[in-house]
Coordinates of C-alpha atoms and ligand atoms in Angstrom, one line a residue:
X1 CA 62.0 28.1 148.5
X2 CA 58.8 27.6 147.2
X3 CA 57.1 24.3 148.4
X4 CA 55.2 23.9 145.8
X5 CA 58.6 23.5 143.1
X6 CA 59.9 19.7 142.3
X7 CA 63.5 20.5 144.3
X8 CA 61.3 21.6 147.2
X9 CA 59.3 17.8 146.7
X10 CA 62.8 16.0 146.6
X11 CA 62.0 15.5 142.7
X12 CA 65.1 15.2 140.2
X13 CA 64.7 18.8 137.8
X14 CA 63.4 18.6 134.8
X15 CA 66.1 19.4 132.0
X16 CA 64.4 21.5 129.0
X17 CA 66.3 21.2 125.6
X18 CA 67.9 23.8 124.5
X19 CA 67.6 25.4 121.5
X20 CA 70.3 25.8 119.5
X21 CA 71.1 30.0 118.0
X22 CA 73.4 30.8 115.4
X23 CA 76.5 29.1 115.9
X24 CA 78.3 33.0 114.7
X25 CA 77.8 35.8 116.9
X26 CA 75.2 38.5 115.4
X27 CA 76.6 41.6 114.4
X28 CA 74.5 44.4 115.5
X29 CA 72.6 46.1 112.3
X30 CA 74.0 49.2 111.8
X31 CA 71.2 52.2 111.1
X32 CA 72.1 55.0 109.1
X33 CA 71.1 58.4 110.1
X34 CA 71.6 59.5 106.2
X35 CA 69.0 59.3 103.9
X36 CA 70.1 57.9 100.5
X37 CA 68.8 59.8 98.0
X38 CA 66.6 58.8 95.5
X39 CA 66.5 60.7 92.3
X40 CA 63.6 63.1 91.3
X41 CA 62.7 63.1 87.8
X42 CA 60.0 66.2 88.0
X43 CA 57.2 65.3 85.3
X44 CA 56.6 69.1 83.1
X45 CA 53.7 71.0 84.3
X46 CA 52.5 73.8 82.5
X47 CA 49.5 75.8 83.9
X48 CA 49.0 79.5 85.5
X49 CA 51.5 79.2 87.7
X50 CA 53.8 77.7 85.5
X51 CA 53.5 80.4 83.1
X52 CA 54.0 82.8 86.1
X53 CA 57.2 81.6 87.3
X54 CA 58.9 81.6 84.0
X55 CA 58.1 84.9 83.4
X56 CA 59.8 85.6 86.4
X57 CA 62.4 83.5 84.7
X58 CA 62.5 85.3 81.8
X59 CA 63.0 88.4 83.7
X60 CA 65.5 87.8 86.5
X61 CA 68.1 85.9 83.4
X62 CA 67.1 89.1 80.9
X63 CA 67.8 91.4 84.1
X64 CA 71.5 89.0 85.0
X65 CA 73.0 88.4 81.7
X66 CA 72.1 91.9 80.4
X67 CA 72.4 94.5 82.7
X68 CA 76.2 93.8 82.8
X69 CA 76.5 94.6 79.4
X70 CA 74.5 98.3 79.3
X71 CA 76.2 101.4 78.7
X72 CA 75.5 104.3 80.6
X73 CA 77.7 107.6 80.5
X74 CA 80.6 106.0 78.6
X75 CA 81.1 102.9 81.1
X76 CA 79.2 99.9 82.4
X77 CA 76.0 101.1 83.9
X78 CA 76.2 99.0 86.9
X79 CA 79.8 97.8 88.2
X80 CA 81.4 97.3 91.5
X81 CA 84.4 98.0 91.1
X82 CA 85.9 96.6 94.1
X83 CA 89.9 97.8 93.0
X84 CA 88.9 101.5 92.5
X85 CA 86.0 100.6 96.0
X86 CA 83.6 102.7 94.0
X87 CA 80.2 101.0 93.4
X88 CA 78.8 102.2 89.8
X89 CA 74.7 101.8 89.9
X90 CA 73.4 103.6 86.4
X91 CA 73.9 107.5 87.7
X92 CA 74.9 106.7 91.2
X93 CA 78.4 106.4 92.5
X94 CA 78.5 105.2 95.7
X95 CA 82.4 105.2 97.6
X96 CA 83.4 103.6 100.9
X97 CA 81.8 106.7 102.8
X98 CA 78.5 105.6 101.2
X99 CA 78.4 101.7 102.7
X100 CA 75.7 103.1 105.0
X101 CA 73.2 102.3 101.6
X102 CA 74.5 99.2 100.7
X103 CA 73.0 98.4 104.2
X104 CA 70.1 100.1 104.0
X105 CA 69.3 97.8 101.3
X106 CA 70.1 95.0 102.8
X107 CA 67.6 96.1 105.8
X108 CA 65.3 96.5 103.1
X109 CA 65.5 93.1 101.4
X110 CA 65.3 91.3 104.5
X111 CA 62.2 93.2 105.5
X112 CA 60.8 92.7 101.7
X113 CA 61.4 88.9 102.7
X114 CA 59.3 88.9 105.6
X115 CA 56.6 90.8 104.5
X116 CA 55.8 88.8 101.6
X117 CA 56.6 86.0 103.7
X118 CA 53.9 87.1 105.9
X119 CA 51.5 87.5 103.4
X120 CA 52.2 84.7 100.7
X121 CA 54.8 82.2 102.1
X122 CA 57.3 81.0 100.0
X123 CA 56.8 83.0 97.1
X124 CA 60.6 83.7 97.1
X125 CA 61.7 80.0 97.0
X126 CA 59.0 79.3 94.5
X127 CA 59.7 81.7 91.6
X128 CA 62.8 83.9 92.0
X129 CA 64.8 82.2 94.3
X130 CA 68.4 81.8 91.6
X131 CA 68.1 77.6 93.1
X132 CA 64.7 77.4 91.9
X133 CA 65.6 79.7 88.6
X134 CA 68.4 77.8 87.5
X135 CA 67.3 74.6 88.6
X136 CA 64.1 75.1 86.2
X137 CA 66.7 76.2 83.2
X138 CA 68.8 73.0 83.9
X139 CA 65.3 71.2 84.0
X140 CA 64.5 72.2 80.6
X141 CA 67.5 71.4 79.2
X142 CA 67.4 68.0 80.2
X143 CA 63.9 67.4 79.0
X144 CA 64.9 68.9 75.6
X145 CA 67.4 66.6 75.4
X146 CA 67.0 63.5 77.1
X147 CA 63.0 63.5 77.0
X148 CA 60.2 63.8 79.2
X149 CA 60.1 61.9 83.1
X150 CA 59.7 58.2 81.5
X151 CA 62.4 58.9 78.9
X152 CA 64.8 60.2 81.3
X153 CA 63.9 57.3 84.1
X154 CA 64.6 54.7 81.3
X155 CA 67.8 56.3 80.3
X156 CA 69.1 56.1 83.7
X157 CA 68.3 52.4 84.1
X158 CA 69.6 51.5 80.8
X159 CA 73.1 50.0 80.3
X160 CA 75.6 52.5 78.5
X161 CA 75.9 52.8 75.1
X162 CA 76.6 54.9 72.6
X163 CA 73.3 56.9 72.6
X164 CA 72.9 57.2 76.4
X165 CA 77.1 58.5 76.4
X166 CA 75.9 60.9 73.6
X167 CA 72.8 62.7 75.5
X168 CA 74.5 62.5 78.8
X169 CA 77.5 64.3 77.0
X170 CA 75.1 66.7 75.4
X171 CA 73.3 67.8 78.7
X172 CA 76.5 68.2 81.1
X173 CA 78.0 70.1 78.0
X174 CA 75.4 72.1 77.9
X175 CA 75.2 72.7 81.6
X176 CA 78.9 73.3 81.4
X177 CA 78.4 76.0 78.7
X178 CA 75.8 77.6 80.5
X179 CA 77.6 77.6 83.8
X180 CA 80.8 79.3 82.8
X181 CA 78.9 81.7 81.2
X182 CA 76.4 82.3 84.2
X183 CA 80.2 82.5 86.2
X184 CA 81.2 84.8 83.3
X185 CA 78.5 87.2 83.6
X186 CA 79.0 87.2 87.9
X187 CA 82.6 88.4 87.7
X188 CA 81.9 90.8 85.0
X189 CA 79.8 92.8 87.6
X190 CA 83.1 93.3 89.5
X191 CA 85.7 93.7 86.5
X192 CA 84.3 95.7 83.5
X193 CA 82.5 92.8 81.2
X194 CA 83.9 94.2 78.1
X195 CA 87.5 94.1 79.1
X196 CA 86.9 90.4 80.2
X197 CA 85.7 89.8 76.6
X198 CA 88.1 90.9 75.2
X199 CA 90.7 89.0 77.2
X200 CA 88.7 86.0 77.3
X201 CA 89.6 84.7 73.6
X202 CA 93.3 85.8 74.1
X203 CA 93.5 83.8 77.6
X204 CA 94.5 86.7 79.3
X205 CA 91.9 86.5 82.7
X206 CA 93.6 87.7 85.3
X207 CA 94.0 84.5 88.0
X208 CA 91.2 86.0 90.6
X209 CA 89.0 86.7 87.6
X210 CA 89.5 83.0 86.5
X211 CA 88.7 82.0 89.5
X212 CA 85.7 83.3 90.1
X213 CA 84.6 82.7 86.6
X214 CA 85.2 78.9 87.8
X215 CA 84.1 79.2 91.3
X216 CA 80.7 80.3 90.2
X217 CA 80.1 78.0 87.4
X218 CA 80.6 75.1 89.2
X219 CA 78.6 76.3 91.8
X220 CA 75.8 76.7 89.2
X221 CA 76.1 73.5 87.7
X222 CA 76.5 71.4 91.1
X223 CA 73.3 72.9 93.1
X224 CA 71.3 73.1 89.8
X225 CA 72.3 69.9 87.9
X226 CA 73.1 67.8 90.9
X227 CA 71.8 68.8 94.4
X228 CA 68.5 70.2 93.1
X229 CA 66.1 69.8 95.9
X230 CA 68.8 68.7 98.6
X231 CA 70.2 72.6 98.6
X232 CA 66.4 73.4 99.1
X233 CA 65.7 70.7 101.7
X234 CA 69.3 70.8 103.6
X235 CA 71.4 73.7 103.1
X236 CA 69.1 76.6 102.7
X237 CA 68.7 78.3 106.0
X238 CA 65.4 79.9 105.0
X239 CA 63.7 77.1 104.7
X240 CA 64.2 76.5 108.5
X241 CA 63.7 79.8 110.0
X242 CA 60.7 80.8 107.8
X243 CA 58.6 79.1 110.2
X244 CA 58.8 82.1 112.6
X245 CA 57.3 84.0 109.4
X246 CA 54.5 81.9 109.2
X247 CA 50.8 82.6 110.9
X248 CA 48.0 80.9 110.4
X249 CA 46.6 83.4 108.0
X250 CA 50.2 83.1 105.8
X251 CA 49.0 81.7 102.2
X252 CA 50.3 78.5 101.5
X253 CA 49.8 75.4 98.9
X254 CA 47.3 73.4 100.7
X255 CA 45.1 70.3 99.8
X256 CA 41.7 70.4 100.9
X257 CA 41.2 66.7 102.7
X258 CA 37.9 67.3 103.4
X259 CA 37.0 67.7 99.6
X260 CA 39.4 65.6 98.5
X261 CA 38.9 62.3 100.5
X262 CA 38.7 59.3 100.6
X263 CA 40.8 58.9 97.7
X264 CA 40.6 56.6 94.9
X265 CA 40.5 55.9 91.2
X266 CA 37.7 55.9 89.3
X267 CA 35.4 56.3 86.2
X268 CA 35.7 59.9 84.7
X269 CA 31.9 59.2 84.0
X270 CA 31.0 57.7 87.5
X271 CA 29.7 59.7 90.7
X272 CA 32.0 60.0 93.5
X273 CA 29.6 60.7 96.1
X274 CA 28.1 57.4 94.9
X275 CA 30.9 55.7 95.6
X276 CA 31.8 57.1 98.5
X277 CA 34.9 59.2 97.4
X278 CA 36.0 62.7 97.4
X279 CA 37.2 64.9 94.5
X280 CA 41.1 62.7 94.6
X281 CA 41.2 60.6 92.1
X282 CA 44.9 59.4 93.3
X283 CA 46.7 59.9 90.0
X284 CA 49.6 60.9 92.1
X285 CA 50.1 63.3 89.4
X286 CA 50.7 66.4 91.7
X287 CA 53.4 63.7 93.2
X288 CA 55.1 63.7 90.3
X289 CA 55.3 66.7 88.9
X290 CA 56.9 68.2 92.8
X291 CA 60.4 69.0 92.6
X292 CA 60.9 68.3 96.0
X293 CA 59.4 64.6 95.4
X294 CA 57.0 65.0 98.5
X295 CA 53.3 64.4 98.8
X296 CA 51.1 67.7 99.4
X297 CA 48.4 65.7 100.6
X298 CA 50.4 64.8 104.2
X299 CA 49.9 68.6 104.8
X300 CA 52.2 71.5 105.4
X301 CA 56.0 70.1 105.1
X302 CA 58.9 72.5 105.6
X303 CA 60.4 70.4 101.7
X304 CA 57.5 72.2 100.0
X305 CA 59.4 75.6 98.2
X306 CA 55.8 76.7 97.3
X307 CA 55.7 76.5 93.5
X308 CA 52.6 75.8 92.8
X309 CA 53.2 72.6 90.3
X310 CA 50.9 70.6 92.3
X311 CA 48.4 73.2 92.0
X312 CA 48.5 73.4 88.1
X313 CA 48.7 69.5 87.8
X314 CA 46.1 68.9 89.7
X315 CA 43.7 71.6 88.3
X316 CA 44.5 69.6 84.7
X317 CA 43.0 66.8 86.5
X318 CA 40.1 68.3 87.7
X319 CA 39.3 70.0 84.4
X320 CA 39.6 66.3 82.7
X321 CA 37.2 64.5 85.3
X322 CA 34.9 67.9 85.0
X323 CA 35.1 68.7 88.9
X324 CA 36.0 71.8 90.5
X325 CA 39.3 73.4 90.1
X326 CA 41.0 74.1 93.5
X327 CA 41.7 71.0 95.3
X328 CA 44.9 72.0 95.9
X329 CA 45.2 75.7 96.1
X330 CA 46.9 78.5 97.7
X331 CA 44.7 79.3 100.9
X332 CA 45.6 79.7 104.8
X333 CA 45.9 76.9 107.1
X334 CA 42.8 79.1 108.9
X335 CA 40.8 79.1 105.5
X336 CA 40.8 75.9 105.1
X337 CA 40.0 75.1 108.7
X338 CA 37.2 77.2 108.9
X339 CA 36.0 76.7 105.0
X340 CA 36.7 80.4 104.6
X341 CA 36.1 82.3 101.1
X342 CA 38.4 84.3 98.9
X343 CA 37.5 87.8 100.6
X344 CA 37.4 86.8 104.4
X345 CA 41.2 85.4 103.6
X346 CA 41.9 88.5 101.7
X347 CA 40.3 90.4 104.7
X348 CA 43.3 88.6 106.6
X349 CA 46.3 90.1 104.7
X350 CA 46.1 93.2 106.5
X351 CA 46.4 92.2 110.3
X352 CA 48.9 93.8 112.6
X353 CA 51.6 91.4 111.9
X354 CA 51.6 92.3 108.3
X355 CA 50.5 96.7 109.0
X356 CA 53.8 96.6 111.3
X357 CA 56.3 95.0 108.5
X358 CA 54.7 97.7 106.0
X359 CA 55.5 100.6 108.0
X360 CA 59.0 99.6 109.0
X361 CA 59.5 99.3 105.6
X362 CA 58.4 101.9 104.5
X363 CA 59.8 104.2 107.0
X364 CA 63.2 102.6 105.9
X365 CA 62.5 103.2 102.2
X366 CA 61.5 106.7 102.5
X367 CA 64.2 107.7 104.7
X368 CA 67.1 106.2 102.2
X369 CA 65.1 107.6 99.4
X370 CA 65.2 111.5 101.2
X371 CA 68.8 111.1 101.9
X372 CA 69.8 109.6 98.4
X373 CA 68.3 113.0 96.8
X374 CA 69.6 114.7 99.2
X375 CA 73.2 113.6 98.9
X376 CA 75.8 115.9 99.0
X377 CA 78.2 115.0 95.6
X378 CA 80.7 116.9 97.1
X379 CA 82.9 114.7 100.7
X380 CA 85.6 116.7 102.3
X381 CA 88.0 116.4 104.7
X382 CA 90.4 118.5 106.6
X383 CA 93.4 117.6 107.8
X384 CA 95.8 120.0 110.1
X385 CA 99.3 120.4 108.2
X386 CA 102.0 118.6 110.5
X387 CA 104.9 120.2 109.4
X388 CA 104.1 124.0 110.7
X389 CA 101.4 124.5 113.4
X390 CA 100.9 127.7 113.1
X391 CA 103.8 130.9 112.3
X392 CA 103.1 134.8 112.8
X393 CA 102.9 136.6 109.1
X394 CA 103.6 140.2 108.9
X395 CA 102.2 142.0 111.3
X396 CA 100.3 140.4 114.2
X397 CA 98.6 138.0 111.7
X398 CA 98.8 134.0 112.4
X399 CA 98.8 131.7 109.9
X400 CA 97.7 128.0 109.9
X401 CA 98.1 125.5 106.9
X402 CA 95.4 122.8 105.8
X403 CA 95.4 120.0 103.4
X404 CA 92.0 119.9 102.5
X405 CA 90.9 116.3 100.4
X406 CA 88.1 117.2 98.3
X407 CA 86.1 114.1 96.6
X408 CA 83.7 115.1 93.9
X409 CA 81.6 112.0 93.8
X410 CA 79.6 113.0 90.5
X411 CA 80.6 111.9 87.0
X412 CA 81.1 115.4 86.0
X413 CA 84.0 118.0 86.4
X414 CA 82.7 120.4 89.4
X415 CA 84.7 123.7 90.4
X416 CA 84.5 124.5 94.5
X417 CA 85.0 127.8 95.9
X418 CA 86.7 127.6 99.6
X419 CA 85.9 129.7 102.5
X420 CA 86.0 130.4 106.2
X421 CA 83.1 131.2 108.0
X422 CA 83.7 134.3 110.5
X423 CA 83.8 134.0 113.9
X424 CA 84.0 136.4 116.7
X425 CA 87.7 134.5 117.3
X426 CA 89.2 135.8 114.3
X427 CA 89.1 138.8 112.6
X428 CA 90.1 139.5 108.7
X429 CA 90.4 135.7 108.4
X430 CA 92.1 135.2 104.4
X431 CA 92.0 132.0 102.9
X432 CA 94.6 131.4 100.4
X433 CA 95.0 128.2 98.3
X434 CA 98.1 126.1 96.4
X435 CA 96.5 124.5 93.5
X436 CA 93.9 124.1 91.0
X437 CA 90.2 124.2 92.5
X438 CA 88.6 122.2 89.6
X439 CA 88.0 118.5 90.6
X440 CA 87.6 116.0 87.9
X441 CA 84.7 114.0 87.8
X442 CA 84.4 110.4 90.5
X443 CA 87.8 112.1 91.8
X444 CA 90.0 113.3 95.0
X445 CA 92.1 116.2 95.3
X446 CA 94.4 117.3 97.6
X447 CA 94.3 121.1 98.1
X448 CA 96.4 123.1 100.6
X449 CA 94.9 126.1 102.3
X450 CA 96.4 128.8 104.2
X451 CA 94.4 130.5 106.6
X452 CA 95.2 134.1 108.1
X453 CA 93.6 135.7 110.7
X454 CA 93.7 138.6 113.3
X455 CA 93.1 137.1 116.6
X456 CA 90.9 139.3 118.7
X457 CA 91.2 138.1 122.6
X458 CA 91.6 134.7 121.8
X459 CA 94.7 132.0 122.3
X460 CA 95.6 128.5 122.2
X461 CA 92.7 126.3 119.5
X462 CA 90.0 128.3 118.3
X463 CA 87.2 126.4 116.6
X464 CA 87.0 127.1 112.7
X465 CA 84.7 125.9 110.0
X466 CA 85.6 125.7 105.9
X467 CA 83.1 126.0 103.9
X468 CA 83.5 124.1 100.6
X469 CA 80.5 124.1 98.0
X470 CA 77.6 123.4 99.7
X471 CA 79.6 121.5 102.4
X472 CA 80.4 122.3 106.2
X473 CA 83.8 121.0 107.4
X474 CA 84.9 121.5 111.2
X475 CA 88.8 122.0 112.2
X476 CA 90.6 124.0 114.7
X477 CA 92.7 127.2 114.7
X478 CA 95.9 127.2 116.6
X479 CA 97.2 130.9 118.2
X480 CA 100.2 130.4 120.0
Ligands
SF4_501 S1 46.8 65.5 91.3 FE1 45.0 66.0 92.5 S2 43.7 64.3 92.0 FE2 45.7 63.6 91.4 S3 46.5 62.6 93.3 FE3 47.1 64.8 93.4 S4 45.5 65.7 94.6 FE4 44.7 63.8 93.9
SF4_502 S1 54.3 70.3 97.2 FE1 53.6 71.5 95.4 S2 54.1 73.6 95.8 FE2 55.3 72.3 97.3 S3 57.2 72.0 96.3 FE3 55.9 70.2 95.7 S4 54.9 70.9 93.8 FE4 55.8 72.7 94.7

């Protein structure tokens, strides 16, 4: 015990009052690990890049809604007609033996993805990506109708009344419209879009076909009406991986901090430099106009789809204040480290990273290309007739009987000649066929052959090859 303590002294303790806590026990504050959201009202932006990325737009819908309705040798130019598994692209018809290009293109649209995300970042999520394209459609439609960011942010706070219910209606009815057509147009890639129209006004979809229809327009009105920025920010996987794409000569949307702060309001006729501030005049304007509702002045964030909004804002602010365009610009997180101009990051583009994506690519594009052209129209097979292996005809002559399935994968009628190729295994080989030899065009048809031949020293399977058109097929010759 310490000596130096009252109870060591013989002293009575001291009693210290107590202070009395909450007579109720405290729950413990529960944190949630969800973040509410809070709704974005995007402010319009118009600009270069604006103008860029609805030309893109303009070109992916006119590409989406029209293609499915062009003609091309009497039926739709491009249909996958997954009943019939035969894949209709404008002069092409590509069967279930020709799945081999549907993943060569898939190879080459990943490769086309990191290339230019190599080069330019997220050029894909900011102009052409269908979130961001439909997303800017639904946009429009709601400022046409319920008014620009201020007039859509006082609607929402107002209490309902008859003209709030009215524009609400009119934008979801809208939406709706758009989205069953946009679900419309999907299916008719996959069941010929005329015979849909035709069925639609009867009510005669078939129940996948309305499905579908349904499926995809609600999925077009929820992530572009509703989820917006949250399929961007939390369900795109791109948006996580891309990362590994990125270098530090990629082009992104940057802010410059070093011209740009410190930040502040002021004058449009006063000197910054005077007042000790850089070229932000914290309008909070590029803030605003994001559709992802984050500040590009914190730097690189993996919300920012690269769009370029902030970019044309801000230059509108420069141009009024008479600075500089550029404060926030596309450059490379190198650039703007190292106050790097225009052509030493354009001397950047082509560094190995980049030099090694092209020649894959390409490499992969020429090859498909070369064996496109040199497709064969013509697919055979042979298949050994079950029913009689092999019988002696006439003299000392054995005969073997093949069903040969011949698929003429053009659109036009083709007639085939059939033949054996000699070998030193059989002699006077005769081919002799059951049935017509004119195939009808994006057909099969089944053709049996008989094949007699004088066998010279040979017994049991003999190795044989027919020779259809221009194609090689292998079987086997029994002698018994
Ligand atoms: S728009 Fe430009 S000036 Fe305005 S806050 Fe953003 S960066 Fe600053
Ligand atoms: S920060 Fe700029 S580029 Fe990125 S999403 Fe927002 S507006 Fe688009």
């Amino acid at each position: 015990m310490d000596p130096a303590t009252p109870a060591a002294r013989g002293a009575p303790p001291r009693v210290l009052p107590i202070t009395p806590i909450s007579a109720a026990p405290q729950e413990p504050v529960e944190q949630s690990l969800y973040e509410v959201r809070k709704k974005i009202y995007p402010r319009a932006v118009t600009g270069l890049f604006a103008r860029w990325r609805w030309s893109v737009v303009g070109a992916t819908q006119l590409v989406f809604y029209g293609l499915a309705w062009l003609e091309w040798n009497g039926r739709q130019a491009v249909l996958f007609d997954l009943a019939a598994r035969k894949f209709y692209i404008f002069g092409l018809v590509l069967w279930p033996q020709d799945f081999i290009y549907l993943t060569v293109l898939l190879v080459i649209s990943a490769f086309s993805l990191f290339l230019f995300t190599a080069i330019a970042g997220r050029l894909w999520c900011g102009y052409a990506c269908p979130q961001t394209v439909y997303t800017e459609i639904f946009l429009w439609i709601e400022r046409r109708i319920e008014g620009e960011r201020n007039a859509r942010m006082k609607l929402d706070q107002a209490p309902v009344d008859a003209r709030k219910l009215a524009l609400k209606t009119a934008k979801h009815g809208t939406w709706i419209a758009l989205s069953l057509w946009t679900g419309f147009t999907f299916v008719g890639y996959f069941t010929p879009i005329r015979d849909l129209a035709f069925a639609l006004p009867r009510m005669a979809l078939g129940p996948w076909e309305t499905f579908w229809v349904f499926f995809y327009g609600f999925a077009t009105y929820g992530n572009a009406g509703w989820m917006r920025e949250q399929v961007c920010k939390y369900m795109c996987p791109y948006a996580r991986f891309q990362s590994a794409m990125f270098d530090q000569d990629t082009l992104v949307i940057e802010y410059d901090p070093v011209r740009g702060e410190p930040r502040g309001s002021r004058g449009r006729k006063a000197d910054p430099r005077a007042q000790g501030l850089g070229d932000c005049v914290d309008c909070n304007i590029c803030v605003q106009v994001c559709p992802t509702g984050i500040d590009i002045r914190n730097g690189l964030q993996y919300e920012c789809i690269g769009c370029a909004a902030c970019i044309d804002a801000c230059d509108q602010v420069m141009d009024k204040m008479s600075y500089p365009r550029g404060l926030i610009r596309y450059s490379t997180q190198n650039a703007t480290r190292n106050r790097w101009d225009r052509r030493r990051i354009l001397a950047r583009v082509t560094r190995p990273r980049v030099l090694v994506y092209c020649s894959i690519l390409g490499a992969i594009v020429v090859a498909a290309a070369a064996s496109l052209w040199m497709r064969v129209p013509l697919k055979v097979d042979v298949i050994r007739d079950r029913a009689s292996l092999a019988r002696q005809v006439g003299d000392d002559r054995i005969e073997n009987v093949y069903r040969l399935q011949v698929m003429n994968t053009r659109e036009s009628a083709t007639r085939i000649t059939i033949a054996v190729r000699p070998t030193p295994a059989l002699d006077r080989v005769e081919v002799l066929t059951d049935g017509e030899l004119d195939i009808p065009a994006t057909s099969t048809r089944t053709i049996t052959v008989r094949v007699r031949a004088e066998p010279e020293h040979a017994r049991g399977s003999v190795p044989i090859e027919f020779l259809v058109g221009p194609v090689v097929e292998k079987s086997r010759f029994l002698i018994p």
